[in-house]
Short mmCIF file of C-alpha atoms in Angstrom, two decimals:
data_model
loop_
_atom_site.label_atom_id
_atom_site.label_comp_id
_atom_site.label_asym_id
_atom_site.label_seq_id
_atom_site.Cartn_x
_atom_site.Cartn_y
_atom_site.Cartn_z
CA MET A 1 6.10 7.77 -29.14
CA THR A 2 4.45 4.97 -27.15
CA ILE A 3 1.32 5.11 -25.12
CA SER A 4 1.06 3.67 -21.65
CA PHE A 5 -1.24 0.82 -20.83
CA ASP A 6 -2.46 2.91 -17.93
CA LEU A 7 -3.72 5.58 -20.32
CA ILE A 8 -5.49 3.00 -22.47
CA GLY A 9 -7.16 1.64 -19.34
CA GLN A 10 -8.21 5.12 -18.33
CA ARG A 11 -9.77 5.76 -21.70
CA ILE A 12 -11.70 2.50 -21.50
CA GLY A 13 -12.92 3.28 -17.99
CA ASN A 14 -13.88 6.84 -18.86
CA GLN A 15 -15.86 5.78 -21.94
CA ARG A 16 -17.51 2.92 -20.05
CA LYS A 17 -18.60 5.32 -17.31
CA LYS A 18 -19.75 7.89 -19.89
CA MET A 19 -21.99 5.19 -21.38
CA LYS A 20 -23.22 4.36 -17.87
CA MET A 21 -22.03 0.74 -18.13
CA THR A 22 -20.71 -1.42 -15.32
CA GLN A 23 -17.57 -3.44 -15.67
CA THR A 24 -19.80 -6.48 -15.61
CA GLN A 25 -21.98 -5.24 -18.46
CA LEU A 26 -18.94 -4.48 -20.58
CA ALA A 27 -17.42 -7.82 -19.76
CA ASP A 28 -20.60 -9.63 -20.82
CA THR A 29 -20.70 -7.72 -24.05
CA VAL A 30 -17.05 -8.41 -24.80
CA GLY A 31 -17.08 -12.04 -23.64
CA VAL A 32 -14.55 -11.76 -20.81
CA SER A 33 -14.81 -11.70 -17.01
CA SER A 34 -15.44 -8.48 -15.11
CA ARG A 35 -12.07 -9.18 -13.42
CA THR A 36 -10.42 -8.94 -16.83
CA ILE A 37 -12.08 -5.57 -17.48
CA GLY A 38 -10.87 -4.37 -14.09
CA LYS A 39 -7.34 -5.44 -14.91
CA ILE A 40 -7.47 -3.74 -18.28
CA GLU A 41 -8.75 -0.47 -16.75
CA ARG A 42 -5.79 -0.62 -14.31
CA GLY A 43 -3.34 -1.06 -17.20
CA TYR A 44 -2.82 -4.81 -17.24
CA ASP A 45 -3.85 -7.65 -19.61
CA MET A 46 -3.79 -5.77 -22.90
CA ARG A 47 -4.54 -8.38 -25.54
CA LEU A 48 -5.24 -6.84 -28.91
CA SER A 49 -8.26 -9.08 -29.61
CA VAL A 50 -9.85 -7.97 -26.32
CA LEU A 51 -9.04 -4.33 -26.92
CA MET A 52 -10.70 -4.61 -30.33
CA ALA A 53 -13.88 -6.09 -28.75
CA ILE A 54 -13.92 -3.39 -26.06
CA ALA A 55 -13.57 -0.58 -28.61
CA ASP A 56 -16.51 -2.07 -30.56
CA ALA A 57 -18.63 -2.46 -27.39
CA LEU A 58 -17.94 1.15 -26.41
CA ASP A 59 -18.64 2.61 -29.87
CA MET A 60 -14.96 3.64 -30.24
CA ARG A 61 -12.39 3.19 -32.84
CA LEU A 62 -9.36 1.16 -31.76
CA ARG A 63 -7.24 4.06 -32.88
CA ASP A 64 -8.94 6.29 -30.28
CA LEU A 65 -7.76 3.87 -27.55
CA LEU A 66 -4.23 3.57 -28.88
CA ASP A 67 -3.58 7.06 -30.29
CA TYR A 68 -1.22 9.21 -28.23
CA SER A 69 -2.20 12.83 -27.79
CA PRO A 70 0.40 14.94 -25.90
CA GLN A 71 -2.31 17.36 -24.81
CA GLU A 72 -4.29 14.59 -23.09
CA PRO A 73 -3.81 14.46 -19.27
CA LEU A 74 -1.87 11.40 -18.19
CA ALA A 75 -3.84 11.00 -14.99
CA ILE A 76 -7.27 11.98 -13.85
CA LEU A 77 -7.64 12.82 -10.18
CA SER A 78 -10.21 10.97 -8.19
CA GLN A 79 -12.71 12.91 -6.06
CA ALA A 80 -10.81 11.68 -2.95
CA ASP A 81 -7.51 13.02 -4.39
CA LYS A 82 -9.16 16.40 -5.16
CA GLN A 83 -10.55 16.65 -1.59
CA LYS A 84 -7.14 15.75 -0.15
CA ILE A 85 -5.46 18.44 -2.23
CA CYS A 86 -8.09 21.00 -1.12
CA ARG A 87 -7.50 20.09 2.52
CA HIS A 88 -3.75 20.58 2.05
CA LEU A 89 -4.25 23.97 0.33
CA GLN A 90 -6.58 25.13 3.13
CA ALA A 91 -4.00 24.12 5.72
CA ILE A 92 -1.31 26.03 3.87
CA ALA A 93 -3.59 29.09 3.58
CA GLU A 94 -4.21 28.99 7.33
CA LEU A 95 -0.38 29.03 7.93
CA LEU A 96 -0.09 32.25 5.87
CA PRO A 97 -2.75 34.59 7.34
CA GLY A 98 -3.20 37.74 5.28
CA GLU A 99 -0.92 36.48 2.53
CA CYS A 100 -3.72 35.09 0.39
CA ASP A 101 -6.10 38.02 0.76
CA GLY A 102 -6.74 39.85 -2.54
#
């Protein structure tokens, strides 16, 4: 099975945020531009040498970036997406009065 570059980018972004690092801080540690880090987090520009340096900077094993886990969600919803979904669900509930009451 293969892993998507998007998922690798998500893992990098999640770990960076968990460590409270900015893209610029990570870029400085790795020796690339913050634009490159942004591209990587969006699933582009996946050079192995850079991924190795990023894994090291984020205290991760390279395997943890590249390993496929079928239980892992493929996408993480942003707060804006969650709010949009909630608005849609509320609108649907308003169209079905009494149907959603316990």
